[in-house]
Short mmCIF file of C-alpha atoms in Angstrom, two decimals:
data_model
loop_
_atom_site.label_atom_id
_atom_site.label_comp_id
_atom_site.label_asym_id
_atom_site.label_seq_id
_atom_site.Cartn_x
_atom_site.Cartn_y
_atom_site.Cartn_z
CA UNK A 1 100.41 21.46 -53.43
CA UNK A 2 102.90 19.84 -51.65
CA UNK A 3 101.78 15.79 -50.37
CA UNK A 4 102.11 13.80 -47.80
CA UNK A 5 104.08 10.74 -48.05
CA UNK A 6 102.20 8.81 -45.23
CA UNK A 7 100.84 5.95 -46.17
CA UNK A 8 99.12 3.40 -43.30
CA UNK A 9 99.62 0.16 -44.11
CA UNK A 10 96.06 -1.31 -43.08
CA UNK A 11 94.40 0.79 -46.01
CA UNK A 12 94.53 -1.92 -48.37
CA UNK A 13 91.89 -1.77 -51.23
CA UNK A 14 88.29 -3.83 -51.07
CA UNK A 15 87.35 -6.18 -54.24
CA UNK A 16 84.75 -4.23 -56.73
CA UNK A 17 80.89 -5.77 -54.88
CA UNK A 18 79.14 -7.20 -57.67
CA UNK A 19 76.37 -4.70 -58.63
CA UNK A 20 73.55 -3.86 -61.20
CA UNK A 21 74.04 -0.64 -59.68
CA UNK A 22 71.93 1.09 -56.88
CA UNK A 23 69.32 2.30 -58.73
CA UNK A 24 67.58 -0.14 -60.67
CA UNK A 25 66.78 -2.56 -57.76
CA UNK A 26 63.86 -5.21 -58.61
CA UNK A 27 62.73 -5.18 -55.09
CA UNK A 28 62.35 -1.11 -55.21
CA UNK A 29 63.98 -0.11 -52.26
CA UNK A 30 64.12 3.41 -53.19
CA UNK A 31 59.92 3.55 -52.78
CA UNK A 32 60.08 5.90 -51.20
CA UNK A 33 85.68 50.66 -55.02
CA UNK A 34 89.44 49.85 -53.54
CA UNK A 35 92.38 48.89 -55.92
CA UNK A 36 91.56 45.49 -56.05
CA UNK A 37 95.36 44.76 -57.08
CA UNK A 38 96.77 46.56 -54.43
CA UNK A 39 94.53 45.23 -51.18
CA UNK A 40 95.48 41.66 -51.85
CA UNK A 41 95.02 39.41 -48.72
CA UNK A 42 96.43 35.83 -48.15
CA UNK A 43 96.20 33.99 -45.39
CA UNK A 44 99.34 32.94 -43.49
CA UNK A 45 98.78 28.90 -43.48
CA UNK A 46 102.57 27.34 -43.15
CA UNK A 47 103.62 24.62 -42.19
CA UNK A 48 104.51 26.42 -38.61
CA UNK A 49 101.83 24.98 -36.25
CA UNK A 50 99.30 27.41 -34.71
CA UNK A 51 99.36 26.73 -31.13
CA UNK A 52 95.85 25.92 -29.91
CA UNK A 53 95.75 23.74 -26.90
CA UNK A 54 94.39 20.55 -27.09
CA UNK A 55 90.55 20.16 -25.62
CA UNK A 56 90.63 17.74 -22.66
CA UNK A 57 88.88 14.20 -22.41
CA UNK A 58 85.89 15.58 -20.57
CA UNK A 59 85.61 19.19 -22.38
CA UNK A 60 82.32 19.15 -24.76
CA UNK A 61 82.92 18.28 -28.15
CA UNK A 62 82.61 20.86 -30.09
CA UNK A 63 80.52 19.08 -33.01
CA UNK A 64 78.10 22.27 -33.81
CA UNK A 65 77.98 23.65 -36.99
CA UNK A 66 75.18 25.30 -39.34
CA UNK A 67 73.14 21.82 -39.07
CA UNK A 68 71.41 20.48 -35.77
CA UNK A 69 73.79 17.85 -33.91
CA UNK A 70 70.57 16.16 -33.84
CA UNK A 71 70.23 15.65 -37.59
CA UNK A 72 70.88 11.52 -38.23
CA UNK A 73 73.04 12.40 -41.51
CA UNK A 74 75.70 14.05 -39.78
CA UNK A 75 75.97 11.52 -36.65
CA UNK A 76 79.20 9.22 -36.68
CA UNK A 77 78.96 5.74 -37.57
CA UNK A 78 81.56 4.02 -35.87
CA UNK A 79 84.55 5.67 -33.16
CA UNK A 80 87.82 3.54 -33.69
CA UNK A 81 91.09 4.67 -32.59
CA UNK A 82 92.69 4.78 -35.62
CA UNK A 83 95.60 7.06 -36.61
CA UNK A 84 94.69 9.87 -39.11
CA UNK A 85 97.76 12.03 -38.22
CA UNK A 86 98.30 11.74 -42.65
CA UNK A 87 95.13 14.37 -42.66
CA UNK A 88 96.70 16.67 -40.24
CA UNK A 89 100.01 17.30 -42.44
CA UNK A 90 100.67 21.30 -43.00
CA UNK A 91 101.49 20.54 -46.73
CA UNK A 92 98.18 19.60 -47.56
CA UNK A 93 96.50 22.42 -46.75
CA UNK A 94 96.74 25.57 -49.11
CA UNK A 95 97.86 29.27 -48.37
CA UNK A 96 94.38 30.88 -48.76
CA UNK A 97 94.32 34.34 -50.93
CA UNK A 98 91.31 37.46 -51.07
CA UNK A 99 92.68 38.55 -54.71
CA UNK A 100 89.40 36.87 -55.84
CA UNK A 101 87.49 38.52 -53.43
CA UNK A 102 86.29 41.96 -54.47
CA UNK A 103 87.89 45.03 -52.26
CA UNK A 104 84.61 46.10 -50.24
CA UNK A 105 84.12 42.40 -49.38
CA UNK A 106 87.50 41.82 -47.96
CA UNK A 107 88.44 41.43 -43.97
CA UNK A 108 91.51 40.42 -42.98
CA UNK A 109 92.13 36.75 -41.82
CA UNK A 110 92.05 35.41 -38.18
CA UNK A 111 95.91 35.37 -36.49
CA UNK A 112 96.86 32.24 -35.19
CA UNK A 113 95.12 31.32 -31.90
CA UNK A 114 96.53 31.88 -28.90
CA UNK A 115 98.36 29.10 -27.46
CA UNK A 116 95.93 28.77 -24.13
CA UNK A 117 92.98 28.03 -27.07
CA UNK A 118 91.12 24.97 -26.54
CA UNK A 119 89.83 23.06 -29.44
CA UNK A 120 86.28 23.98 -28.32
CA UNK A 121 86.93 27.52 -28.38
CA UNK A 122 88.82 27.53 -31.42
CA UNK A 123 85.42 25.59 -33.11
CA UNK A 124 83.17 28.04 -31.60
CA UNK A 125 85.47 30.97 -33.06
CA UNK A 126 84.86 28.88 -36.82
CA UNK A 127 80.78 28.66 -36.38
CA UNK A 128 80.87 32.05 -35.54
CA UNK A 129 82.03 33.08 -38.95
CA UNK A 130 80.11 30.65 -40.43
CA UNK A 131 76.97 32.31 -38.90
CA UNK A 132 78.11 35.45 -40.71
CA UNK A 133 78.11 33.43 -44.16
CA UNK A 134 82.40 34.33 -43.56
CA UNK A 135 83.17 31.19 -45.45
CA UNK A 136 86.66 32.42 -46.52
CA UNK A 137 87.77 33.01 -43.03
CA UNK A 138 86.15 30.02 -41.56
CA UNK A 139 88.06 27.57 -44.55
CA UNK A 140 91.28 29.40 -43.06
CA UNK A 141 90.94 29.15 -39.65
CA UNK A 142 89.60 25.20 -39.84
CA UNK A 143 92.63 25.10 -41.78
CA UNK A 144 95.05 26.45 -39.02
CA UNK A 145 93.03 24.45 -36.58
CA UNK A 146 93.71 21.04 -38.51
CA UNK A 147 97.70 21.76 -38.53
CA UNK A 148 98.14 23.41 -35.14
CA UNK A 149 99.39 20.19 -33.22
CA UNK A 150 96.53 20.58 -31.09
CA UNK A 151 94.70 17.86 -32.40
CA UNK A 152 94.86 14.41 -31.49
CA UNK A 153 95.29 11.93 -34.47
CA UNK A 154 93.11 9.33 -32.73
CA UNK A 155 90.43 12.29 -32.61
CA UNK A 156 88.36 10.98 -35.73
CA UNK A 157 85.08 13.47 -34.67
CA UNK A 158 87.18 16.29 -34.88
CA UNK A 159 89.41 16.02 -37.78
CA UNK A 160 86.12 14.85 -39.66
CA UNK A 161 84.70 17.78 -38.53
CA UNK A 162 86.71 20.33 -39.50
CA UNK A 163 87.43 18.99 -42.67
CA UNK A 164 83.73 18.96 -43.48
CA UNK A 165 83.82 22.51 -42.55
CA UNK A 166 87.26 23.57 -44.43
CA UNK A 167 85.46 21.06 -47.82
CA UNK A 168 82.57 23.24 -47.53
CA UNK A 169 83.64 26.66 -46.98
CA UNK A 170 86.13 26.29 -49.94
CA UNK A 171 83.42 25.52 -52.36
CA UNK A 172 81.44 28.08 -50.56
CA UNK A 173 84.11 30.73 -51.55
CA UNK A 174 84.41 29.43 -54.70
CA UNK A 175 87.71 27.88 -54.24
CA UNK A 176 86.76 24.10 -54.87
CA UNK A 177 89.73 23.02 -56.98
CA UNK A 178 91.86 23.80 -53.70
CA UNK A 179 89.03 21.42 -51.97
CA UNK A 180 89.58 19.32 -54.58
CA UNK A 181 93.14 18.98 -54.03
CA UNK A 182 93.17 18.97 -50.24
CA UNK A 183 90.56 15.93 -50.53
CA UNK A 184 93.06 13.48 -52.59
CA UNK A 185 94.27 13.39 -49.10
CA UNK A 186 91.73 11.07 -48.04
CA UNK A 187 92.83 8.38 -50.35
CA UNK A 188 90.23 5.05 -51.21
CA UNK A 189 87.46 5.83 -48.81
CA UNK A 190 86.47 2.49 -49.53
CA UNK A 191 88.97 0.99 -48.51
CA UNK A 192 89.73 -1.27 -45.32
CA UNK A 193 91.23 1.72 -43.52
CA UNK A 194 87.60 3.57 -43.67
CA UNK A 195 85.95 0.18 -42.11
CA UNK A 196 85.56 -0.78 -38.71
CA UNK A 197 83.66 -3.87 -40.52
CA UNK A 198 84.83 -4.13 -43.81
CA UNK A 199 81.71 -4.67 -46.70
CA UNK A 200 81.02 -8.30 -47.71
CA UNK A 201 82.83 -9.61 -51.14
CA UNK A 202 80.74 -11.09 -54.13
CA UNK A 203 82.25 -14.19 -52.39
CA UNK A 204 79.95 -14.17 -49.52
CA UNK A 205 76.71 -15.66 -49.36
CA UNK A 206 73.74 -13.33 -49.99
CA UNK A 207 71.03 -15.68 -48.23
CA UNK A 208 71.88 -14.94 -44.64
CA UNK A 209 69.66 -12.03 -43.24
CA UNK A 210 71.79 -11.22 -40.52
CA UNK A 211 75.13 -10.58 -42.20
CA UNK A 212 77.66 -8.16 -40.63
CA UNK A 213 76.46 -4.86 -42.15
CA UNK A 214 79.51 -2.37 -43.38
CA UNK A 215 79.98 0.20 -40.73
CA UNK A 216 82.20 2.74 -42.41
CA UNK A 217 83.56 5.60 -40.00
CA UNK A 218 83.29 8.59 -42.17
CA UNK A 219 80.25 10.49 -41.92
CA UNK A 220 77.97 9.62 -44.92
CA UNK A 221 77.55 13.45 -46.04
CA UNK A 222 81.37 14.71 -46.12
CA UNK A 223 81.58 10.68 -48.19
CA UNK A 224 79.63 12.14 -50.53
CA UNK A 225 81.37 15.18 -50.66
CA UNK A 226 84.91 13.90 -50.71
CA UNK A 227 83.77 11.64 -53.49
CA UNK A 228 82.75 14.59 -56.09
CA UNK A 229 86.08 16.49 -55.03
CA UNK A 230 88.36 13.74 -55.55
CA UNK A 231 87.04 12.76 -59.28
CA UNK A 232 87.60 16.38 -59.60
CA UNK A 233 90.89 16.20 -57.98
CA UNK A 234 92.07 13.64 -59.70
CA UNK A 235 90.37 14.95 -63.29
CA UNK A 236 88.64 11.53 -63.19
CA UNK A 237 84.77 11.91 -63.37
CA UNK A 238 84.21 8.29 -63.88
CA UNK A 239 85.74 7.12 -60.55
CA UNK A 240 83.29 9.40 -59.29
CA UNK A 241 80.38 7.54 -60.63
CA UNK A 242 81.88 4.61 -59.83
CA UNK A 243 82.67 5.36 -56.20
CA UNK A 244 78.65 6.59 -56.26
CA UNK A 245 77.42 3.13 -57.08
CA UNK A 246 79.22 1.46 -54.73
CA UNK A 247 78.00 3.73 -52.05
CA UNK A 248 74.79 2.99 -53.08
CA UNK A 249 75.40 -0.55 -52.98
CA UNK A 250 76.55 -0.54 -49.71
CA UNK A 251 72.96 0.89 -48.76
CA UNK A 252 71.31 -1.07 -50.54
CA UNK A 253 72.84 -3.72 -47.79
CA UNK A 254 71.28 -1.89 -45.41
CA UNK A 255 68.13 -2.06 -46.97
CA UNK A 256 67.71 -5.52 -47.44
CA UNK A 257 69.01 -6.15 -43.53
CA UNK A 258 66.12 -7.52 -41.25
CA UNK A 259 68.14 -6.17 -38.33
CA UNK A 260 67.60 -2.38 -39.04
CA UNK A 261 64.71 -0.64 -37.47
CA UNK A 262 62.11 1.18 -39.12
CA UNK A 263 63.94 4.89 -38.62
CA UNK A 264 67.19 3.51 -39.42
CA UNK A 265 65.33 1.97 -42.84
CA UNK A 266 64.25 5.60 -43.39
CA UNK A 267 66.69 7.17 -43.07
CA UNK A 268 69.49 4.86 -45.61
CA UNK A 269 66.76 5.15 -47.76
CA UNK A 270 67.54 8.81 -47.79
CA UNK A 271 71.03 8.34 -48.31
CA UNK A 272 70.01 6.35 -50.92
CA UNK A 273 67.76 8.76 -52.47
CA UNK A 274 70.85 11.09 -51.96
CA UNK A 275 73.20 8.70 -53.65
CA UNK A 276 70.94 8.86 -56.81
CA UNK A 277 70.28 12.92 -57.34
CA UNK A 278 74.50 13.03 -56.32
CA UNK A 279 75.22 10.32 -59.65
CA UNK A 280 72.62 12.50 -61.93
CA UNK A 281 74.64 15.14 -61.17
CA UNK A 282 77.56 13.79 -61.57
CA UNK A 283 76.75 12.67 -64.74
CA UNK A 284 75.61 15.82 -65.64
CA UNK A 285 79.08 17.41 -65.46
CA UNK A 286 80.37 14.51 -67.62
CA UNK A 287 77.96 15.89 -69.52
CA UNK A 288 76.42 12.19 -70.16
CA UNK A 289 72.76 13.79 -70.29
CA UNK A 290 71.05 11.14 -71.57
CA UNK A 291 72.42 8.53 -69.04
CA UNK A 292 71.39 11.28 -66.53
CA UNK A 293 68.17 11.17 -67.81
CA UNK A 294 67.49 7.69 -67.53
CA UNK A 295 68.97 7.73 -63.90
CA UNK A 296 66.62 10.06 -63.01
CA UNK A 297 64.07 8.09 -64.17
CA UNK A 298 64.65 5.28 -62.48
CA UNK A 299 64.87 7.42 -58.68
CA UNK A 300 61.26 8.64 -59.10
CA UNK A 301 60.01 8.78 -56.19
CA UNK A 302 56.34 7.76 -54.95
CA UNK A 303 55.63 10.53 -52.18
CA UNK A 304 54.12 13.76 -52.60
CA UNK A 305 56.41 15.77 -50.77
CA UNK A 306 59.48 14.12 -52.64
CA UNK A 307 57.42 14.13 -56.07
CA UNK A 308 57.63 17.86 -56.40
CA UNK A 309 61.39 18.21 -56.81
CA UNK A 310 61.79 15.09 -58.80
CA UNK A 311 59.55 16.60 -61.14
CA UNK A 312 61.47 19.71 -61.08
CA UNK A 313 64.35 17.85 -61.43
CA UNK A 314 63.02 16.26 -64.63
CA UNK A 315 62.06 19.40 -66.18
CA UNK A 316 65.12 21.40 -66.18
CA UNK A 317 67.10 18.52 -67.48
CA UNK A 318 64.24 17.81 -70.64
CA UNK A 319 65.23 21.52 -71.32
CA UNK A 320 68.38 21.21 -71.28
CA UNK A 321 68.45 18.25 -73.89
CA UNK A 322 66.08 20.30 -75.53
CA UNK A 323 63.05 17.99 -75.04
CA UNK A 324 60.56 20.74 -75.12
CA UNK A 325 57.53 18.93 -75.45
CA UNK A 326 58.40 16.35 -72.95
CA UNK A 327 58.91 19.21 -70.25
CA UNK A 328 55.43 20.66 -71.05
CA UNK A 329 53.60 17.54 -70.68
CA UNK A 330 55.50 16.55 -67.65
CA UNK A 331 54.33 20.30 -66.29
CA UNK A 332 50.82 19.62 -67.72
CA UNK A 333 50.45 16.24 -65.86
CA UNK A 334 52.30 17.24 -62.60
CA UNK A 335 50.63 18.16 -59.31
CA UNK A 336 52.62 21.60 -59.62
CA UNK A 337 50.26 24.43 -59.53
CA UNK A 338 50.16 28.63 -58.97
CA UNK A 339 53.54 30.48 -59.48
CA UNK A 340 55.74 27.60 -59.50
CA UNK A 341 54.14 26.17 -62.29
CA UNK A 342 54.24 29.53 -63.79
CA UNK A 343 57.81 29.40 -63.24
CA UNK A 344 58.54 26.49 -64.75
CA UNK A 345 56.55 26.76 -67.69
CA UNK A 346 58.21 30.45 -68.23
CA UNK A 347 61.69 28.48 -68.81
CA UNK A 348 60.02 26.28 -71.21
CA UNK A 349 58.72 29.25 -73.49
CA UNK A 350 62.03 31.25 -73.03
CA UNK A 351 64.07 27.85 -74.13
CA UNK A 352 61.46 28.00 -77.10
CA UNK A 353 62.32 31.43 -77.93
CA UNK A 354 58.11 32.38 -76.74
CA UNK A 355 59.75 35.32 -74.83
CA UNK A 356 56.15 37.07 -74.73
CA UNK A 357 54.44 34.16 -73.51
CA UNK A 358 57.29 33.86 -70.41
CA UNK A 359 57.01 37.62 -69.69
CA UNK A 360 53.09 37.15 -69.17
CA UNK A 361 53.59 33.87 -67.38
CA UNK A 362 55.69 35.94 -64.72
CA UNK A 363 53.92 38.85 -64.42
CA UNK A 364 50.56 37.47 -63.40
CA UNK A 365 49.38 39.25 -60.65
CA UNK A 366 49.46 35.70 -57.99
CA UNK A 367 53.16 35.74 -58.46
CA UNK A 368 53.93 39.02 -56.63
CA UNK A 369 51.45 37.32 -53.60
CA UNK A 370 54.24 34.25 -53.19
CA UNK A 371 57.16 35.67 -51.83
CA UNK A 372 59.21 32.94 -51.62
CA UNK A 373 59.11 32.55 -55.41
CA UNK A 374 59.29 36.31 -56.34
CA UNK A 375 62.77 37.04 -56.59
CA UNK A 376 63.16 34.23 -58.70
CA UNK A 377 60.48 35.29 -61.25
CA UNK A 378 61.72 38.63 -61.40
CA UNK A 379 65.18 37.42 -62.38
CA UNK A 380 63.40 35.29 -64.98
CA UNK A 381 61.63 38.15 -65.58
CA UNK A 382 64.63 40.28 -66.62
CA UNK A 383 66.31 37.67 -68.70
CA UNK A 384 63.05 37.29 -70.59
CA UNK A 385 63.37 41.13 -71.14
CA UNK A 386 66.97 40.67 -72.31
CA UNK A 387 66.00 37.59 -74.94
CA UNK A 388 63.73 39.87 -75.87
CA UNK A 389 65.81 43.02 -76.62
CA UNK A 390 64.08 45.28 -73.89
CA UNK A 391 68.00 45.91 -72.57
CA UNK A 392 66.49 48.67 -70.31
CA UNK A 393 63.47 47.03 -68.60
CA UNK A 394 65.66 43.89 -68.22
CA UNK A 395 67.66 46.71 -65.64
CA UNK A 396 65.33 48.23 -63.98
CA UNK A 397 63.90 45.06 -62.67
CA UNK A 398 67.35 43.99 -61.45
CA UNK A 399 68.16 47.21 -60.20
CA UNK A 400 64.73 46.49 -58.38
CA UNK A 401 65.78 42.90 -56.81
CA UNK A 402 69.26 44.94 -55.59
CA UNK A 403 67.27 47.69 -54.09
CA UNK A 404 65.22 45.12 -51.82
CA UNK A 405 68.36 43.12 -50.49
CA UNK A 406 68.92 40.65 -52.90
CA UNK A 407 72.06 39.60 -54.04
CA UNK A 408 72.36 36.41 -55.36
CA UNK A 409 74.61 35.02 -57.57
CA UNK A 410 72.98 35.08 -60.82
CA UNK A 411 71.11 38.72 -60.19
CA UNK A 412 74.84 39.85 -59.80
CA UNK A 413 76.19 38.34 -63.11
CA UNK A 414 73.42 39.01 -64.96
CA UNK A 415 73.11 42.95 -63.67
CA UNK A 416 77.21 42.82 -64.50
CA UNK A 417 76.27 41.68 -68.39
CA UNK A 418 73.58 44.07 -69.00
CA UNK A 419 76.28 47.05 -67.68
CA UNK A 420 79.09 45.13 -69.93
CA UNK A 421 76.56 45.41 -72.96
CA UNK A 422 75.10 49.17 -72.12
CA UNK A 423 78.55 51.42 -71.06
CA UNK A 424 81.80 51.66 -71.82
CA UNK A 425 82.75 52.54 -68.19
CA UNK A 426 81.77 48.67 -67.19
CA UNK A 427 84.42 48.07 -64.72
CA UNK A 428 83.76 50.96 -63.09
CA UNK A 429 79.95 50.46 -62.58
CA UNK A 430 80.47 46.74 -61.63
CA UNK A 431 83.11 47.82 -58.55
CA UNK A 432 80.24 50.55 -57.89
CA UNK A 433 77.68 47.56 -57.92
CA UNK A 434 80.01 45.09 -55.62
CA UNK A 435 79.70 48.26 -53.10
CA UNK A 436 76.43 49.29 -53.28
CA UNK A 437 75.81 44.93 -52.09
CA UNK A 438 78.62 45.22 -50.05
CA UNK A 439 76.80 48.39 -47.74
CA UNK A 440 73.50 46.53 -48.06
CA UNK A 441 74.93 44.08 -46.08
CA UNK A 442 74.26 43.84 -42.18
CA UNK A 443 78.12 43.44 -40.41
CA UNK A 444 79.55 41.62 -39.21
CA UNK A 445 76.29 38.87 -41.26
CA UNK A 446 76.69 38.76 -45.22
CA UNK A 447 74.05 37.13 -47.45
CA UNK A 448 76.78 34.81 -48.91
CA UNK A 449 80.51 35.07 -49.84
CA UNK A 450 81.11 37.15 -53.02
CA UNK A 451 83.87 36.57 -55.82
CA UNK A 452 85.06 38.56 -58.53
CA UNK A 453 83.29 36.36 -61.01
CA UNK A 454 80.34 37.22 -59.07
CA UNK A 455 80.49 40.54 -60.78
CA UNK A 456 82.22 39.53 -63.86
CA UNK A 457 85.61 41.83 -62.38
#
């Protein structure tokens, strides 16, 4: 990757805030078949702009995307005018490539748009391939969007935009070390540059109610995800965490403001509550389980609705520290009940090698009554089978889940393993499985994007 050498002045770093971290408050604030070889496919991003033609001042803003406008996460905090023509740099963006895509999933990528292309039409041309799951193609043509000169570098709702979008569909694809190289573009999001009203320092009196609250002008969800892909970018999990706790500091401030209003309290305490499951996970990777644990712990949550995942949460990590017993009694004591308790309870006996006990657990007759939970058993079902030795049951139920539509990603690795383990003509069944999905499919709408890895190619 080739990087910009831009650098505004007025991003100057912000002192460390003095914090016991965001979640262990006292005053708990978180209450609540083709040659694959020979069909490669990359997509021409140079540093040639694209010429799309710049949306005028009173065109509609073209701010749609999977999500409701209307969803208070994704709104804008602040509008400045401030120059982000750094993000809009053709180096930083990567020459996109289908060699990891297999053959009967492969289209060919968008040309550049014509030059009589608004912005608006070029963003509605983007959401439609993201309504087709087309999260390759959508990456691209964000990409040839961001560098086509079209865009104004003033236009913060925009460029924000579309780099959610590229972010996204590049993990999507399963491409997120190129996300996590195109986000090091970004910089210190907490710094002065990201502020219309900088964050107090620890030098600031905490007693006044009505303090100037930090208004940062980055949406709070592509924060969080430009966060996790820069600690990735720059191999640096623990700036990750780090940049986590201050963003849960800085609601926290929120929180303890008299001036917010009860929906604005609601929803920071969301972002909070997002803040929390985003530094378990990132702990996770560090693999720091025990300090994930703990974390966890401490962002139990007291409503019902919220309760539920917590405690699913909490039992997938006991078993993966290989606290059996706590997972069972967490199960026993839970609220969860019928298949999903099944479910859970299932993993527990296959992590304690009780492969019997899991198979009857998710083949009780109320599971095949709960749809939304069946393909999931049945994919349980069939690694039970496999633990177990049953190599040929563990197929046929696969085969079944394939049959009726399914495709997800670990019913396609999983079906790939069992034909790597039963025939010596693998790579020619798993090509033959990639198009039998690929035909299932309903064009130009896929179920997802597919990778080689997908089917272990």
């Amino acid at each position: 990757m080739s990087g910009h050498s831009r650098k505004p002045s007025s991003r100057t770093a912000l002192p460390r805030r003095s914090t016991r971290g965001p979640l262990d408050a006292p005053d708990d604030l978180l209450s609540p078949t083709p040659s694959l070889a020979s069909s490669t496919v990359k997509s021409p991003i140079s540093p040639q702009r694209s010429p799309v033609r710049a949306a005028t001042s009173d065109s509609t803003h073209p701010m749609a995307i999977g999500n409701s406008g209307n969803d208070p996460l994704e709104q804008y905090e602040e509008v400045t005018d401030r120059d982000f023509s750094f993000l809009l740099e053709p180096g930083i963006y990567h020459p996109l490539s289908q060699l990891d895509v297999p053959g009967p999933f492969r289209r060919a990528f968008p040309q550049p748009l014509p030059a009589s292309t608004s912005i608006s039409e070029a963003v509605a041309q983007i959401n439609d391939l993201l309504s087709q799951c087309d999260y390759l193609r959508a990456a691209h043509l964000a990409g040839l969007v961001l560098i086509s000169g079209a865009v104004r570098p003033t236009d913060q709702k925009t460029i924000f935009h579309l780099l959610s979008i590229r972010y996204s569909c590049l993990e999507l694809s399963g491409n997120i070390l190129l996300a996590a190289q195109e986000a090091k573009s970004l910089e210190d999001l907490g710094s002065t540059f990201y502020y219309s009203e900088p964050p107090q320092d620890e030098t600031m009196t905490e007693e006044s109610a009505d303090k100037p609250l930090p208004k940062h002008i980055v949406p709070f969800n592509l924060r969080l995800q430009a966060l996790r892909l820069q600690s990735i970018g720059f191999s640096d999990p623990r700036r990750g965490v780090a940049s986590l706790y201050d963003l849960g500091a800085e609601c926290r401030e929120y929180l303890s403001s008299s001036t917010l209003s009860s929906a604005q309290r609601q929803l920071w305490s969301q972002r909070l509550q997002e803040v929390g499951v985003r530094v378990v996970n990132a702990l996770v990777e560090m693999n720091d389980i025990d300090c994930a644990r703990r974390t966890l712990d401490s962002t139990k949550p007291t409503t019902e609705e919220e309760l539920g995942l917590w405690t699913l949460r909490k039992v997938t990590l006991s078993i993966r520290m290989g606290l059996l017993g706590e997972a069972q009694k967490i199960v026993r004591y839970s609220n969860i009940s019928g298949p999903e308790k099944s479910i859970l309870e299932s993993l527990i006996a296959v992590a304690d090698d009780r492969f019997d006990a899991a198979i009857e657990l998710l083949t009780r007759p109320t599971m095949e009554h709960h749809r939304p939970l069946l393909a999931l058993a049945k994919q349980n079902l069939a690694v039970a089978y496999l633990y177990q030795g049953d190599i040929q049951h563990a197929k046929e139920v696969l085969d079944t889940l394939i049959n009726d539509d399914q495709s997800f990603q670990t019913l396609t690795i999983n079906l790939a393993t069992i034909l790597d383990l039963t025939t010596d003509r693998s790579r020619e069944m798993k090509l033959r499985l990639a198009e039998r999905v690929s035909k299932q499919q309903s064009p130009p709408k896929q179920a997802r994007s597919y990778t080689n890895a997908d089917f272990k190619l």
